[in-house]
Amino acid sequence: ELTGLQVKNVDLNQRMIRVFGKGSKERIIPINKKCVEVIKKYLKQRELISLKYGSNNNLFLDEKGKPVTRQKIYKIIKKQGEYVNKKISPHTIRHSFATHLLERGADLRVVQELLGHASIVTTQIYTHISKNTLRDVYFKING
């Protein structure tokens, strides 16, 4: 999905990104203020790349002005994990995102929509709850 994002899919004022998943199914992803700041910085760098190598509608470009590939995204994320001695991939980030949302009380249907799952059954994979969360919820309810 990242490789297919176009500049026009990003609305920094509304803090939303339009994502097109499998079967060109559209969904809206909200982004926080920090993400908006990072994207603004990136867009300045991207503009310089576009001026040098020519215009391109893709949001994410490599250093030669070409659309970033899945392999490049994987390598970037893997390298970032090495800095903190963790093995991470785009999938582990997605999994962590879903798990953290659920652990903080997000509705399963909301997580389903954010991940772009057609079936709630697919989203339920992420419903394993940590022991700490289970304990915290229990004591919140039962004192």
PDB file of C-alpha atoms in Angstrom:
ATOM      1  CA  GLU A   1       0.000   0.000   0.000  1.00  0.00           C
ATOM      2  CA  LEU A   2       2.869   2.380   0.728  1.00  0.00           C
ATOM      3  CA  THR A   3       4.311   1.837  -2.726  1.00  0.00           C
ATOM      4  CA  GLY A   4       1.014   2.858  -4.316  1.00  0.00           C
ATOM      5  CA  LEU A   5       0.431   6.015  -2.295  1.00  0.00           C
ATOM      6  CA  GLN A   6       0.327   9.195  -4.307  1.00  0.00           C
ATOM      7  CA  VAL A   7       0.912  12.754  -3.140  1.00  0.00           C
ATOM      8  CA  LYS A   8      -2.755  13.556  -3.807  1.00  0.00           C
ATOM      9  CA  ASN A   9      -3.753  10.800  -1.315  1.00  0.00           C
ATOM     10  CA  VAL A  10      -2.344  12.818   1.591  1.00  0.00           C
ATOM     11  CA  ASP A  11      -4.411  15.577   3.202  1.00  0.00           C
ATOM     12  CA  LEU A  12      -2.240  17.159   5.870  1.00  0.00           C
ATOM     13  CA  ASN A  13      -4.889  19.729   6.835  1.00  0.00           C
ATOM     14  CA  GLN A  14      -7.450  17.023   7.589  1.00  0.00           C
ATOM     15  CA  ARG A  15      -4.692  14.696   8.874  1.00  0.00           C
ATOM     16  CA  MET A  16      -5.864  11.838   6.673  1.00  0.00           C
ATOM     17  CA  ILE A  17      -4.382   9.524   4.060  1.00  0.00           C
ATOM     18  CA  ARG A  18      -6.488   7.743   1.443  1.00  0.00           C
ATOM     19  CA  VAL A  19      -5.183   4.215   1.015  1.00  0.00           C
ATOM     20  CA  PHE A  20      -6.142   1.786  -1.717  1.00  0.00           C
ATOM     21  CA  GLY A  21      -5.896  -1.837  -0.632  1.00  0.00           C
ATOM     22  CA  LYS A  22      -6.653  -5.112  -2.341  1.00  0.00           C
ATOM     23  CA  GLY A  23      -9.127  -4.762  -5.173  1.00  0.00           C
ATOM     24  CA  SER A  24      -8.599  -0.973  -5.105  1.00  0.00           C
ATOM     25  CA  LYS A  25     -10.767  -0.808  -1.991  1.00  0.00           C
ATOM     26  CA  GLU A  26     -10.408   2.676  -0.520  1.00  0.00           C
ATOM     27  CA  ARG A  27     -10.073   3.460   3.154  1.00  0.00           C
ATOM     28  CA  ILE A  28      -9.156   6.548   5.140  1.00  0.00           C
ATOM     29  CA  ILE A  29      -6.321   6.439   7.665  1.00  0.00           C
ATOM     30  CA  PRO A  30      -6.050   9.239  10.228  1.00  0.00           C
ATOM     31  CA  ILE A  31      -2.541  10.480  11.032  1.00  0.00           C
ATOM     32  CA  ASN A  32      -1.349  12.262  14.156  1.00  0.00           C
ATOM     33  CA  LYS A  33       0.362  15.658  14.393  1.00  0.00           C
ATOM     34  CA  LYS A  34       3.846  14.141  14.619  1.00  0.00           C
ATOM     35  CA  CYS A  35       3.241  12.190  11.425  1.00  0.00           C
ATOM     36  CA  VAL A  36       2.052  15.378   9.691  1.00  0.00           C
ATOM     37  CA  GLU A  37       5.301  17.117  10.720  1.00  0.00           C
ATOM     38  CA  VAL A  38       7.430  14.251   9.403  1.00  0.00           C
ATOM     39  CA  ILE A  39       5.534  14.123   6.106  1.00  0.00           C
ATOM     40  CA  LYS A  40       5.919  17.903   5.672  1.00  0.00           C
ATOM     41  CA  LYS A  41       9.693  17.575   6.126  1.00  0.00           C
ATOM     42  CA  TYR A  42       9.788  14.653   3.729  1.00  0.00           C
ATOM     43  CA  LEU A  43       7.763  16.543   1.103  1.00  0.00           C
ATOM     44  CA  LYS A  44      10.432  19.273   1.058  1.00  0.00           C
ATOM     45  CA  GLN A  45      13.114  16.655   0.350  1.00  0.00           C
ATOM     46  CA  ARG A  46      10.848  14.943  -2.164  1.00  0.00           C
ATOM     47  CA  GLU A  47      10.406  18.236  -4.027  1.00  0.00           C
ATOM     48  CA  LEU A  48      14.177  18.502  -4.493  1.00  0.00           C
ATOM     49  CA  ILE A  49      14.317  14.934  -5.821  1.00  0.00           C
ATOM     50  CA  SER A  50      11.424  15.669  -8.205  1.00  0.00           C
ATOM     51  CA  LEU A  51      13.142  18.809  -9.482  1.00  0.00           C
ATOM     52  CA  LYS A  52      16.319  16.855 -10.155  1.00  0.00           C
ATOM     53  CA  TYR A  53      14.822  13.706 -11.705  1.00  0.00           C
ATOM     54  CA  GLY A  54      11.431  14.828 -12.993  1.00  0.00           C
ATOM     55  CA  SER A  55       7.922  14.809 -11.658  1.00  0.00           C
ATOM     56  CA  ASN A  56       6.346  11.662 -10.255  1.00  0.00           C
ATOM     57  CA  ASN A  57       2.941  11.253  -8.571  1.00  0.00           C
ATOM     58  CA  ASN A  58       4.082   8.606  -6.089  1.00  0.00           C
ATOM     59  CA  LEU A  59       4.446   9.859  -2.537  1.00  0.00           C
ATOM     60  CA  PHE A  60       7.537   7.862  -1.693  1.00  0.00           C
ATOM     61  CA  LEU A  61      10.482   8.107  -4.069  1.00  0.00           C
ATOM     62  CA  ASP A  62      13.957   6.674  -3.861  1.00  0.00           C
ATOM     63  CA  GLU A  63      17.063   8.808  -4.137  1.00  0.00           C
ATOM     64  CA  LYS A  64      16.891   8.603  -7.953  1.00  0.00           C
ATOM     65  CA  GLY A  65      13.291   9.787  -8.197  1.00  0.00           C
ATOM     66  CA  LYS A  66      11.808   6.351  -8.835  1.00  0.00           C
ATOM     67  CA  PRO A  67       8.816   5.028  -6.861  1.00  0.00           C
ATOM     68  CA  VAL A  68      10.013   3.156  -3.788  1.00  0.00           C
ATOM     69  CA  THR A  69       9.628  -0.636  -4.037  1.00  0.00           C
ATOM     70  CA  ARG A  70       8.368  -3.182  -1.519  1.00  0.00           C
ATOM     71  CA  GLN A  71      11.902  -4.510  -1.228  1.00  0.00           C
ATOM     72  CA  LYS A  72      13.281  -1.032  -0.451  1.00  0.00           C
ATOM     73  CA  ILE A  73      10.659  -0.501   2.272  1.00  0.00           C
ATOM     74  CA  TYR A  74      11.528  -3.879   3.778  1.00  0.00           C
ATOM     75  CA  LYS A  75      15.259  -3.035   3.769  1.00  0.00           C
ATOM     76  CA  ILE A  76      14.652   0.373   5.408  1.00  0.00           C
ATOM     77  CA  ILE A  77      12.546  -1.135   8.181  1.00  0.00           C
ATOM     78  CA  LYS A  78      14.956  -4.022   8.712  1.00  0.00           C
ATOM     79  CA  LYS A  79      17.862  -1.538   9.021  1.00  0.00           C
ATOM     80  CA  GLN A  80      15.945   0.539  11.590  1.00  0.00           C
ATOM     81  CA  GLY A  81      15.388  -2.628  13.620  1.00  0.00           C
ATOM     82  CA  GLU A  82      19.109  -3.336  13.618  1.00  0.00           C
ATOM     83  CA  TYR A  83      19.700   0.010  15.355  1.00  0.00           C
ATOM     84  CA  VAL A  84      17.660  -1.231  18.328  1.00  0.00           C
ATOM     85  CA  ASN A  85      18.683  -4.902  18.069  1.00  0.00           C
ATOM     86  CA  LYS A  86      15.224  -6.035  16.914  1.00  0.00           C
ATOM     87  CA  LYS A  87      14.192  -8.099  13.908  1.00  0.00           C
ATOM     88  CA  ILE A  88      11.331  -6.120  12.398  1.00  0.00           C
ATOM     89  CA  SER A  89       9.518  -6.066   9.089  1.00  0.00           C
ATOM     90  CA  PRO A  90       6.534  -4.208   7.659  1.00  0.00           C
ATOM     91  CA  HIS A  91       4.374  -7.088   8.900  1.00  0.00           C
ATOM     92  CA  THR A  92       5.661  -6.861  12.486  1.00  0.00           C
ATOM     93  CA  ILE A  93       4.946  -3.126  12.510  1.00  0.00           C
ATOM     94  CA  ARG A  94       1.417  -3.777  11.229  1.00  0.00           C
ATOM     95  CA  HIS A  95       0.923  -6.520  13.811  1.00  0.00           C
ATOM     96  CA  SER A  96       2.199  -4.287  16.626  1.00  0.00           C
ATOM     97  CA  PHE A  97      -0.060  -1.449  15.471  1.00  0.00           C
ATOM     98  CA  ALA A  98      -3.137  -3.679  15.625  1.00  0.00           C
ATOM     99  CA  THR A  99      -2.154  -5.234  18.940  1.00  0.00           C
ATOM    100  CA  HIS A 100      -1.487  -1.863  20.599  1.00  0.00           C
ATOM    101  CA  LEU A 101      -4.817  -0.473  19.388  1.00  0.00           C
ATOM    102  CA  LEU A 102      -6.697  -3.433  20.827  1.00  0.00           C
ATOM    103  CA  GLU A 103      -4.745  -3.362  24.099  1.00  0.00           C
ATOM    104  CA  ARG A 104      -5.701   0.286  24.509  1.00  0.00           C
ATOM    105  CA  GLY A 105      -9.379  -0.440  24.014  1.00  0.00           C
ATOM    106  CA  ALA A 106      -9.990   0.130  20.306  1.00  0.00           C
ATOM    107  CA  ASP A 107     -13.066  -1.573  18.927  1.00  0.00           C
ATOM    108  CA  LEU A 108     -12.305  -4.634  16.783  1.00  0.00           C
ATOM    109  CA  ARG A 109     -14.340  -3.167  13.892  1.00  0.00           C
ATOM    110  CA  VAL A 110     -12.242   0.020  13.956  1.00  0.00           C
ATOM    111  CA  VAL A 111      -9.038  -2.029  13.799  1.00  0.00           C
ATOM    112  CA  GLN A 112     -10.559  -4.067  10.966  1.00  0.00           C
ATOM    113  CA  GLU A 113     -11.210  -0.879   8.990  1.00  0.00           C
ATOM    114  CA  LEU A 114      -7.759   0.589   9.681  1.00  0.00           C
ATOM    115  CA  LEU A 115      -6.058  -2.607   8.529  1.00  0.00           C
ATOM    116  CA  GLY A 116      -8.334  -2.972   5.517  1.00  0.00           C
ATOM    117  CA  HIS A 117      -9.503  -6.476   6.345  1.00  0.00           C
ATOM    118  CA  ALA A 118     -12.596  -7.632   4.462  1.00  0.00           C
ATOM    119  CA  SER A 119     -13.477 -10.083   7.237  1.00  0.00           C
ATOM    120  CA  ILE A 120     -13.532  -9.530  10.987  1.00  0.00           C
ATOM    121  CA  VAL A 121     -12.192 -13.087  11.325  1.00  0.00           C
ATOM    122  CA  THR A 122      -8.870 -11.935   9.852  1.00  0.00           C
ATOM    123  CA  THR A 123      -8.675  -9.115  12.396  1.00  0.00           C
ATOM    124  CA  GLN A 124      -9.391 -11.462  15.305  1.00  0.00           C
ATOM    125  CA  ILE A 125      -5.882 -12.898  14.891  1.00  0.00           C
ATOM    126  CA  TYR A 126      -4.696  -9.779  16.721  1.00  0.00           C
ATOM    127  CA  THR A 127      -6.980 -10.242  19.728  1.00  0.00           C
ATOM    128  CA  HIS A 128      -4.480 -12.158  21.846  1.00  0.00           C
ATOM    129  CA  ILE A 129      -4.326 -10.041  24.966  1.00  0.00           C
ATOM    130  CA  SER A 130      -1.201  -9.610  27.032  1.00  0.00           C
ATOM    131  CA  LYS A 131      -1.249 -10.826  30.638  1.00  0.00           C
ATOM    132  CA  ASN A 132      -0.663  -7.273  31.869  1.00  0.00           C
ATOM    133  CA  THR A 133      -3.649  -5.946  29.942  1.00  0.00           C
ATOM    134  CA  LEU A 134      -5.833  -8.791  31.171  1.00  0.00           C
ATOM    135  CA  ARG A 135      -4.785  -8.095  34.778  1.00  0.00           C
ATOM    136  CA  ASP A 136      -5.245  -4.325  34.429  1.00  0.00           C
ATOM    137  CA  VAL A 137      -8.755  -4.662  33.001  1.00  0.00           C
ATOM    138  CA  TYR A 138      -9.746  -7.203  35.635  1.00  0.00           C
ATOM    139  CA  PHE A 139      -8.593  -4.995  38.541  1.00  0.00           C
ATOM    140  CA  LYS A 140     -10.122  -1.891  36.992  1.00  0.00           C
ATOM    141  CA  ILE A 141     -13.491  -3.623  37.032  1.00  0.00           C
ATOM    142  CA  ASN A 142     -13.132  -5.645  40.226  1.00  0.00           C
ATOM    143  CA  GLY A 143     -10.986  -3.360  42.374  1.00  0.00           C
TER     144      GLY A 143
END
